[in-house]
């Protein structure tokens, strides 16, 4: 480290803001030690406001020496002279004082010159409200102090956490698992209706029950280990009132196991009520109770998986992760580390201080920061689209709010940082030009640099020459003349059916023809008026005879083309009755192949471009790429899918008409894309008729912003018909 850099880390350009301030920890602040990653930390708690903050041992050594009689600069100089090994840098002191001030853990002499620093407490409350609004939370309203009630409930809590309670919990989970397994089909089919207008009240009640039990789980376990719980109230989540319990006293537990158990207790309690609801749902008839039980299951499972247990959100999973890996204040420090990386390597500020304290945190903090932001964006986007499927106007409003918080608000914070941050006092102009240059470079790259557009469409492999065989007459399978998988020639017999009733019908029609012939001879002699009706009957019988003979000939099934004979969809056991129209197998000529894909109707822009490249990856062999040729987008609308597997009835993504038992008729028209595949080789993937895959089409070049905007518009057209 250079001398200039070391000096910049010791001295701060913002030191004048705090140097003359006389401040000290509030008398209501209590401190005790904890160990994280083998390093000593000190937990500060204001017993009046119940605010908590963790500081390093060196920071507490500095804070413990603060008093109203001395300025911060005097205390810092004293620490530098008497305990240089514990002394903080000026920049560290500035950040520490500012953060403790925002947490309202300091009191100060208002007559000092640095009093304006301590007016930030009012701004802190405003920031809290904005952050809560951004997280779909609003003000918390305390209603009741439950500590005495929890003390009286101590025997019951001890029983629940004891061996008998745990055994009962395990039995409840087993019963719920069996109930859900028995009704798995209807369990997932009901999710489409959870946001229906008639279900909203029950959904809210389900969340209310699940969250009430969840919060009391935290409170009970916290009180069981000696923590005080003094606040029960109401908070707003997604604009709906839900209960909350303040169990933050557990943060002061010295035992990591106790802190982890308090954090996990809410999830365990919520899963218990969900398990009880699952048993009720599985053993009740459709009705209000059954519907309420289902909503409790949905609310508990969704909130647990997406929020409570997810360490990327600042809920139970986050606090358990922090305790498990011994990285306190992970969320804020991850963002501080990202800020440091930007200041150090982009703005090139010499005084930038890292939040990471060791090598593992150098990787962990920025990784967590990026993942948490990405997950938040993905989660909120999913919630917005899920809501928009039922309430489009409300979903659009949430989408605008998401765009504001994800784009506009960060840009505003960046501009405010460039204009007002004291860290940039000596480098403001250069930092502004660097930031504006980077923003311009990103905007210009996304909006002005043409990039090849890629479109991925699902499809199937098809042989250019293939014939699906169907039974043209009903009959019993009596003989399979060619083994499946064998190569056959056109006209070669494949199997033989028998239908005794068909022979009897032939004999009956022949006898009727003989009788009609005799009647015609008699009419010629004595009753010419009856001759015309008899001739019409004879013609009808001759047509029937021809059809019966055709069906009898069809009992001998032969190959229509040269190729491989396959009967994958046919039960070839002798004696099986085959109804007329049933599939009998497939003959495939393996000399030439093509890939046939389906394209949604909204993607009409493909007709404006020439397909420059078509690449195909087959399911099961995604590591190998097939270069297709002569890709062609058929401009006429199609309605029949090339394979059942592409439709929802076969596990695909294309909606099909429920009236089609084969699952081949698409619910909406689509366009067909087809391209020739190279001949099969020993080293390449095996080409099988009907095998699924994905074709990637490379089109003309357009800026990424244009491509993303069109893709988003097409997504809305497919999903919301707008």
Coordinates of C-alpha atoms in Angstrom, one line a residue, residues 150-606:
X150 CA -45.9 -15.5 27.4
X151 CA -44.5 -15.9 30.9
X152 CA -47.8 -17.5 32.0
X153 CA -47.7 -19.8 29.0
X154 CA -44.2 -20.9 29.7
X155 CA -45.2 -24.5 30.8
X156 CA -47.2 -25.0 27.5
X157 CA -44.3 -23.6 25.5
X158 CA -41.8 -25.9 27.2
X159 CA -44.1 -28.9 26.5
X160 CA -44.3 -28.0 22.8
X161 CA -40.5 -27.7 22.6
X162 CA -40.0 -30.9 24.5
X163 CA -39.9 -34.5 23.2
X164 CA -43.6 -35.1 23.3
X165 CA -44.3 -31.9 21.4
X166 CA -41.7 -32.7 18.8
X167 CA -43.1 -36.2 18.4
X168 CA -46.6 -34.7 17.9
X169 CA -45.2 -32.3 15.4
X170 CA -43.5 -35.2 13.4
X171 CA -46.8 -37.1 13.3
X172 CA -48.7 -34.1 12.1
X173 CA -46.2 -33.6 9.3
X174 CA -46.5 -37.2 8.3
X175 CA -50.3 -37.1 8.2
X176 CA -50.2 -33.9 6.2
X177 CA -47.7 -35.4 3.7
X178 CA -49.9 -38.4 3.1
X179 CA -53.0 -36.2 2.7
X180 CA -51.3 -33.9 0.1
X181 CA -49.8 -36.9 -1.7
X182 CA -53.3 -38.4 -2.0
X183 CA -54.8 -35.2 -3.4
X184 CA -51.7 -34.0 -5.4
X185 CA -53.6 -33.7 -8.7
X186 CA -56.3 -31.3 -7.4
X187 CA -53.8 -29.5 -5.1
X188 CA -51.9 -27.7 -8.0
X189 CA -55.0 -27.3 -10.3
X190 CA -56.6 -25.0 -7.7
X191 CA -53.8 -22.4 -7.8
X192 CA -55.2 -20.7 -10.9
X193 CA -58.2 -19.5 -8.8
X194 CA -56.5 -18.1 -5.7
X195 CA -56.8 -14.5 -7.0
X196 CA -60.3 -14.9 -8.2
X197 CA -62.5 -12.1 -6.8
X198 CA -64.6 -14.6 -4.9
X199 CA -61.6 -16.1 -3.2
X200 CA -59.8 -12.9 -2.1
X201 CA -61.4 -12.8 1.4
X202 CA -60.5 -16.4 2.0
X203 CA -56.9 -15.8 0.7
X204 CA -56.5 -12.9 3.1
X205 CA -57.9 -15.0 6.0
X206 CA -55.4 -17.7 5.0
X207 CA -52.5 -15.3 5.2
X208 CA -53.8 -13.8 8.4
X209 CA -53.9 -17.3 10.1
X210 CA -50.5 -18.4 8.8
X211 CA -48.8 -15.1 9.8
X212 CA -50.4 -15.0 13.2
X213 CA -49.1 -18.5 14.0
X214 CA -45.8 -17.6 12.5
X215 CA -45.2 -14.5 14.6
X216 CA -46.3 -16.2 17.8
X217 CA -43.8 -19.0 17.1
X218 CA -41.0 -16.5 17.1
X219 CA -42.3 -14.9 20.3
X220 CA -42.8 -18.1 22.2
X221 CA -39.4 -19.5 21.5
X222 CA -37.7 -16.1 22.2
X223 CA -39.5 -15.9 25.6
X224 CA -38.6 -19.6 26.3
X225 CA -34.9 -18.7 26.1
X226 CA -35.2 -15.6 28.3
X227 CA -35.8 -12.9 25.7
X228 CA -38.4 -10.2 26.3
X229 CA -41.2 -9.7 23.9
X230 CA -43.0 -6.4 24.4
X231 CA -44.8 -5.6 21.2
X232 CA -47.6 -7.2 19.2
X233 CA -49.2 -5.2 16.5
X234 CA -50.3 -4.8 12.9
X235 CA -48.3 -4.1 9.8
X236 CA -49.3 -3.6 6.1
X237 CA -48.1 -6.2 3.7
X238 CA -49.2 -5.7 0.1
X239 CA -51.6 -3.1 1.5
X240 CA -53.3 -5.7 3.7
X241 CA -53.1 -5.6 7.6
X242 CA -51.3 -8.6 9.0
X243 CA -49.9 -9.3 12.6
X244 CA -46.3 -8.8 13.7
X245 CA -44.5 -9.6 16.9
X246 CA -41.2 -7.9 17.9
X247 CA -38.9 -10.7 18.9
X248 CA -35.6 -8.8 18.2
X249 CA -34.5 -9.5 21.8
X250 CA -33.2 -12.8 20.4
X251 CA -30.4 -10.9 18.6
X252 CA -28.8 -10.4 22.0
X253 CA -28.6 -14.2 22.8
X254 CA -25.0 -15.3 23.2
X255 CA -25.9 -18.9 22.0
X256 CA -26.0 -19.2 18.2
X257 CA -28.2 -22.2 18.4
X258 CA -30.8 -20.2 20.4
X259 CA -30.8 -17.4 17.8
X260 CA -31.1 -19.9 15.0
X261 CA -34.0 -21.6 16.7
X262 CA -35.9 -18.4 17.3
X263 CA -35.5 -17.5 13.6
X264 CA -36.7 -20.9 12.5
X265 CA -39.5 -21.1 15.0
X266 CA -41.8 -19.0 12.8
X267 CA -41.4 -21.2 9.8
X268 CA -41.9 -24.4 12.0
X269 CA -45.1 -22.9 13.5
X270 CA -46.4 -21.8 10.0
X271 CA -45.7 -25.3 8.6
X272 CA -47.6 -26.8 11.5
X273 CA -50.7 -24.8 10.8
X274 CA -50.3 -25.6 7.1
X275 CA -50.1 -29.3 7.9
X276 CA -53.3 -29.1 10.0
X277 CA -55.0 -27.2 7.1
X278 CA -53.8 -29.9 4.7
X279 CA -55.5 -32.6 6.8
X280 CA -58.7 -30.6 6.9
X281 CA -58.6 -29.9 3.2
X282 CA -58.1 -33.6 2.3
X283 CA -60.9 -34.8 4.5
X284 CA -63.6 -32.2 3.9
X285 CA -66.1 -31.8 1.1
X286 CA -66.0 -28.7 -1.2
X287 CA -67.2 -25.7 0.7
X288 CA -66.1 -22.7 2.8
X289 CA -64.0 -24.8 5.3
X290 CA -62.3 -26.7 2.5
X291 CA -61.6 -23.5 0.6
X292 CA -60.2 -21.8 3.7
X293 CA -57.9 -24.7 4.4
X294 CA -56.6 -24.6 0.9
X295 CA -55.8 -20.9 1.2
X296 CA -54.0 -21.5 4.4
X297 CA -51.9 -24.1 2.7
X298 CA -51.2 -21.8 -0.2
X299 CA -50.4 -18.8 2.0
X300 CA -48.1 -20.7 4.3
X301 CA -46.2 -22.5 1.5
X302 CA -45.7 -19.5 -0.7
X303 CA -44.6 -17.1 2.1
X304 CA -42.2 -19.8 3.5
X305 CA -40.6 -20.6 0.2
X306 CA -40.4 -17.2 -1.4
X307 CA -39.9 -15.0 1.7
X308 CA -39.3 -16.4 5.1
X309 CA -36.7 -19.1 4.4
X310 CA -35.1 -17.3 1.5
X311 CA -31.7 -15.8 2.7
X312 CA -31.8 -13.2 -0.2
X313 CA -34.8 -11.5 1.5
X314 CA -34.4 -9.8 4.9
X315 CA -36.6 -12.2 6.7
X316 CA -36.0 -15.3 8.9
X317 CA -33.8 -17.1 6.3
X318 CA -31.5 -14.0 6.1
X319 CA -31.0 -13.8 9.9
X320 CA -30.3 -17.5 10.1
X321 CA -27.7 -17.2 7.3
X322 CA -26.0 -14.3 9.1
X323 CA -25.8 -16.4 12.3
X324 CA -24.7 -19.5 10.5
X325 CA -21.8 -17.9 8.5
X326 CA -20.9 -15.3 11.2
X327 CA -21.1 -12.3 8.9
X328 CA -23.1 -9.7 10.8
X329 CA -25.1 -7.0 8.9
X330 CA -24.6 -8.9 5.7
X331 CA -27.3 -7.0 3.7
X332 CA -26.0 -3.5 4.3
X333 CA -22.3 -4.5 4.1
X334 CA -22.9 -6.3 0.8
X335 CA -24.1 -3.0 -0.6
X336 CA -21.3 -1.1 1.0
X337 CA -18.8 -3.5 -0.6
X338 CA -20.4 -2.9 -4.0
X339 CA -20.2 0.8 -3.4
X340 CA -16.5 0.4 -2.5
X341 CA -15.8 -1.5 -5.6
X342 CA -17.4 1.2 -7.7
X343 CA -15.5 4.0 -5.9
X344 CA -12.2 2.2 -5.9
X345 CA -12.1 0.7 -9.4
X346 CA -14.5 3.0 -11.4
X347 CA -14.3 6.4 -9.8
X348 CA -10.7 5.7 -8.6
X349 CA -11.2 7.4 -5.2
X350 CA -8.1 6.9 -3.1
X351 CA -10.0 7.1 0.2
X352 CA -12.5 4.3 -0.5
X353 CA -12.9 1.9 2.4
X354 CA -13.9 -1.8 1.8
X355 CA -16.7 -3.4 3.9
X356 CA -15.0 -6.8 3.6
X357 CA -12.7 -7.7 6.5
X358 CA -11.2 -11.0 5.2
X359 CA -10.7 -12.9 1.9
X360 CA -14.0 -14.8 2.2
X361 CA -16.0 -11.6 2.5
X362 CA -14.2 -10.1 -0.5
X363 CA -16.1 -12.7 -2.6
X364 CA -19.2 -13.2 -0.4
X365 CA -20.3 -9.6 0.0
X366 CA -20.5 -8.5 -3.6
X367 CA -22.0 -11.9 -4.6
X368 CA -24.7 -11.7 -2.0
X369 CA -25.4 -8.1 -3.0
X370 CA -25.9 -8.9 -6.7
X371 CA -27.9 -12.1 -6.0
X372 CA -30.3 -10.3 -3.6
X373 CA -31.0 -7.5 -6.1
X374 CA -31.6 -10.0 -8.9
X375 CA -33.8 -12.1 -6.8
X376 CA -35.8 -9.1 -5.6
X377 CA -36.4 -8.0 -9.2
X378 CA -37.4 -11.6 -10.3
X379 CA -39.7 -12.1 -7.3
X380 CA -41.5 -8.8 -7.7
X381 CA -41.8 -9.3 -11.5
X382 CA -43.3 -12.7 -10.9
X383 CA -45.8 -11.3 -8.4
X384 CA -46.8 -8.5 -10.8
X385 CA -47.4 -10.9 -13.7
X386 CA -49.3 -13.3 -11.4
X387 CA -51.6 -10.5 -10.2
X388 CA -52.0 -9.0 -13.7
X389 CA -53.4 -12.3 -15.0
X390 CA -56.4 -11.7 -12.8
X391 CA -56.4 -7.9 -12.4
X392 CA -54.7 -6.3 -15.4
X393 CA -55.0 -2.6 -14.3
X394 CA -53.6 -3.3 -10.9
X395 CA -50.8 -5.4 -12.3
X396 CA -49.9 -2.5 -14.7
X397 CA -49.8 -0.1 -11.8
X398 CA -47.5 -2.4 -9.9
X399 CA -45.3 -2.8 -13.0
X400 CA -44.9 1.0 -13.2
X401 CA -44.1 1.1 -9.5
X402 CA -41.4 -1.6 -10.1
X403 CA -39.9 0.3 -13.0
X404 CA -39.7 3.4 -10.7
X405 CA -38.0 1.6 -7.9
X406 CA -35.7 -0.4 -10.1
X407 CA -34.7 2.4 -12.6
X408 CA -35.7 5.9 -11.6
X409 CA -35.0 5.7 -7.9
X410 CA -31.4 4.3 -8.3
X411 CA -30.7 6.9 -10.9
X412 CA -31.9 9.7 -8.6
X413 CA -29.7 8.3 -5.8
X414 CA -26.7 8.2 -8.1
X415 CA -27.2 11.9 -9.1
X416 CA -27.6 12.9 -5.5
X417 CA -24.5 11.0 -4.6
X418 CA -22.5 12.7 -7.4
X419 CA -23.8 16.2 -6.4
X420 CA -23.8 16.0 -2.6
X421 CA -21.5 13.2 -1.3
X422 CA -18.7 14.7 0.8
X423 CA -16.5 11.7 -0.3
X424 CA -16.3 13.3 -3.7
X425 CA -15.5 16.8 -2.5
X426 CA -12.1 16.8 -4.2
X427 CA -13.0 14.5 -7.1
X428 CA -16.6 15.6 -7.9
X429 CA -16.1 16.8 -11.5
X430 CA -14.0 13.8 -12.5
X431 CA -16.5 11.3 -10.9
X432 CA -19.4 13.0 -12.6
X433 CA -17.8 12.7 -16.0
X434 CA -16.9 9.1 -15.4
X435 CA -20.4 8.3 -14.3
X436 CA -22.1 10.1 -17.1
X437 CA -19.7 8.5 -19.6
X438 CA -20.5 5.0 -18.3
X439 CA -24.2 5.7 -18.4
X440 CA -23.9 7.1 -21.9
X441 CA -21.8 4.1 -22.9
X442 CA -24.4 1.6 -21.5
X443 CA -27.4 3.6 -23.0
X444 CA -25.6 3.9 -26.4
X445 CA -24.7 0.2 -26.4
X446 CA -28.2 -1.0 -25.6
X447 CA -30.0 1.5 -27.8
X448 CA -27.6 2.2 -30.7
X449 CA -25.5 -0.9 -31.3
X450 CA -27.1 -3.4 -33.6
X451 CA -26.9 -7.0 -32.3
X452 CA -28.0 -10.2 -34.0
X453 CA -31.5 -11.1 -32.8
X454 CA -32.2 -14.7 -31.7
X455 CA -35.5 -16.4 -31.5
X456 CA -36.0 -19.8 -29.9
X457 CA -38.9 -22.0 -30.9
X458 CA -39.8 -25.6 -29.7
X459 CA -40.4 -28.3 -32.2
X460 CA -39.9 -31.9 -33.2
X461 CA -37.7 -33.9 -35.6
X462 CA -39.5 -35.4 -38.6
X463 CA -38.5 -37.7 -41.4
X464 CA -39.2 -36.0 -44.8
X465 CA -40.8 -39.3 -45.9
X466 CA -42.9 -40.9 -43.2
X467 CA -46.3 -42.5 -43.1
X468 CA -48.6 -43.1 -40.1
X469 CA -50.7 -46.2 -40.5
X470 CA -54.2 -46.4 -39.3
X471 CA -56.6 -49.3 -39.2
X472 CA -59.1 -49.0 -42.0
X473 CA -61.2 -51.8 -40.7
X474 CA -61.9 -53.3 -37.2
X475 CA -60.4 -56.7 -36.5
X476 CA -58.4 -59.0 -34.3
X477 CA -54.7 -58.9 -34.5
X478 CA -53.8 -62.5 -35.4
X479 CA -50.3 -62.2 -36.9
X480 CA -47.4 -59.8 -36.9
X481 CA -45.5 -60.5 -40.0
X482 CA -42.5 -58.1 -39.5
X483 CA -40.7 -57.4 -36.2
X484 CA -40.7 -53.8 -35.0
X485 CA -37.6 -51.9 -36.0
X486 CA -37.0 -53.9 -39.2
X487 CA -36.5 -52.3 -42.6
X488 CA -39.4 -52.9 -45.0
X489 CA -40.1 -52.3 -48.6
X490 CA -43.2 -50.5 -50.1
X491 CA -46.0 -53.0 -50.4
X492 CA -44.5 -55.5 -47.9
X493 CA -47.1 -57.0 -45.6
X494 CA -46.7 -56.0 -41.9
X495 CA -49.5 -57.5 -40.0
X496 CA -52.8 -59.3 -40.5
X497 CA -56.2 -58.8 -38.8
X498 CA -59.2 -61.0 -38.9
X499 CA -62.9 -60.0 -38.6
X500 CA -65.4 -62.9 -38.9
X501 CA -68.3 -60.5 -38.8
X502 CA -66.9 -58.8 -41.9
X503 CA -67.0 -62.1 -43.8
X504 CA -70.6 -62.7 -42.6
X505 CA -71.6 -59.2 -43.8
X506 CA -70.0 -59.9 -47.2
X507 CA -72.0 -63.1 -47.5
X508 CA -75.2 -61.4 -46.5
X509 CA -74.7 -58.6 -49.1
X510 CA -73.9 -61.1 -51.8
X511 CA -77.1 -63.1 -51.0
X512 CA -79.1 -59.8 -51.1
X513 CA -77.6 -59.0 -54.5
X514 CA -78.6 -62.5 -55.8
X515 CA -82.1 -61.9 -54.5
X516 CA -82.3 -58.5 -56.1
X517 CA -81.1 -60.0 -59.4
X518 CA -84.0 -62.5 -59.3
X519 CA -86.5 -59.8 -58.5
X520 CA -85.3 -57.7 -61.4
X521 CA -85.8 -60.7 -63.9
X522 CA -89.3 -61.1 -62.5
X523 CA -90.0 -57.4 -62.9
X524 CA -88.9 -57.4 -66.5
X525 CA -91.4 -60.1 -67.2
X526 CA -94.5 -59.0 -65.3
X527 CA -94.0 -55.7 -63.4
X528 CA -91.8 -53.2 -65.1
X529 CA -92.9 -50.4 -62.7
X530 CA -90.9 -52.1 -59.9
X531 CA -87.7 -52.3 -62.0
X532 CA -86.3 -48.8 -61.1
X533 CA -86.5 -49.2 -57.3
X534 CA -84.9 -52.6 -57.6
X535 CA -82.0 -51.2 -59.6
X536 CA -81.4 -48.5 -57.0
X537 CA -81.3 -51.1 -54.3
X538 CA -78.8 -53.1 -56.4
X539 CA -76.5 -50.1 -56.8
X540 CA -76.6 -49.4 -53.1
X541 CA -75.8 -53.1 -52.3
X542 CA -73.0 -53.0 -54.8
X543 CA -71.5 -50.0 -53.1
X544 CA -71.8 -51.7 -49.7
X545 CA -70.1 -54.8 -51.2
X546 CA -67.2 -52.8 -52.6
X547 CA -66.7 -51.1 -49.2
X548 CA -66.8 -54.4 -47.3
X549 CA -64.3 -55.9 -49.8
X550 CA -62.1 -52.8 -49.3
X551 CA -62.2 -53.3 -45.5
X552 CA -61.5 -57.0 -45.9
X553 CA -58.4 -56.2 -48.0
X554 CA -57.4 -53.6 -45.4
X555 CA -57.1 -56.4 -42.9
X556 CA -53.8 -57.1 -44.6
X557 CA -51.7 -54.1 -43.6
X558 CA -48.7 -53.3 -45.9
X559 CA -46.0 -50.7 -45.9
X560 CA -46.8 -47.6 -48.0
X561 CA -43.1 -46.6 -48.5
X562 CA -39.6 -48.0 -47.9
X563 CA -38.3 -47.4 -44.4
X564 CA -38.1 -48.6 -40.8
X565 CA -41.3 -50.1 -39.4
X566 CA -42.2 -49.1 -35.8
X567 CA -45.1 -49.9 -33.6
X568 CA -44.3 -47.9 -30.4
X569 CA -47.9 -46.9 -29.9
X570 CA -49.4 -50.4 -30.6
X571 CA -50.0 -53.3 -28.3
X572 CA -48.8 -56.1 -30.5
X573 CA -50.1 -59.0 -28.4
X574 CA -51.9 -61.4 -30.5
X575 CA -55.7 -61.5 -29.9
X576 CA -55.9 -57.7 -29.4
X577 CA -58.9 -56.1 -30.9
X578 CA -58.1 -53.1 -33.1
X579 CA -60.9 -50.6 -33.7
X580 CA -61.3 -48.9 -37.0
X581 CA -59.2 -45.7 -37.1
X582 CA -56.7 -46.8 -34.4
X583 CA -53.0 -46.1 -35.1
X584 CA -51.1 -49.2 -36.2
X585 CA -47.6 -47.9 -36.4
X586 CA -45.2 -45.8 -38.4
X587 CA -43.0 -46.3 -41.4
X588 CA -40.0 -43.9 -41.5
X589 CA -37.5 -43.3 -44.3
X590 CA -34.3 -42.3 -42.4
X591 CA -32.5 -40.9 -45.5
X592 CA -33.6 -37.3 -45.0
X593 CA -34.8 -35.3 -41.9
X594 CA -36.2 -31.9 -41.0
X595 CA -37.1 -30.0 -37.9
X596 CA -40.6 -28.6 -37.6
X597 CA -41.2 -25.9 -34.9
X598 CA -44.2 -23.8 -33.9
X599 CA -44.2 -20.1 -33.6
X600 CA -46.8 -17.9 -31.7
X601 CA -48.9 -15.7 -34.0
X602 CA -47.6 -12.6 -32.3
X603 CA -44.1 -13.1 -33.6
X604 CA -45.0 -11.7 -37.1
X605 CA -41.7 -9.8 -37.3
X606 CA -40.0 -12.9 -38.5

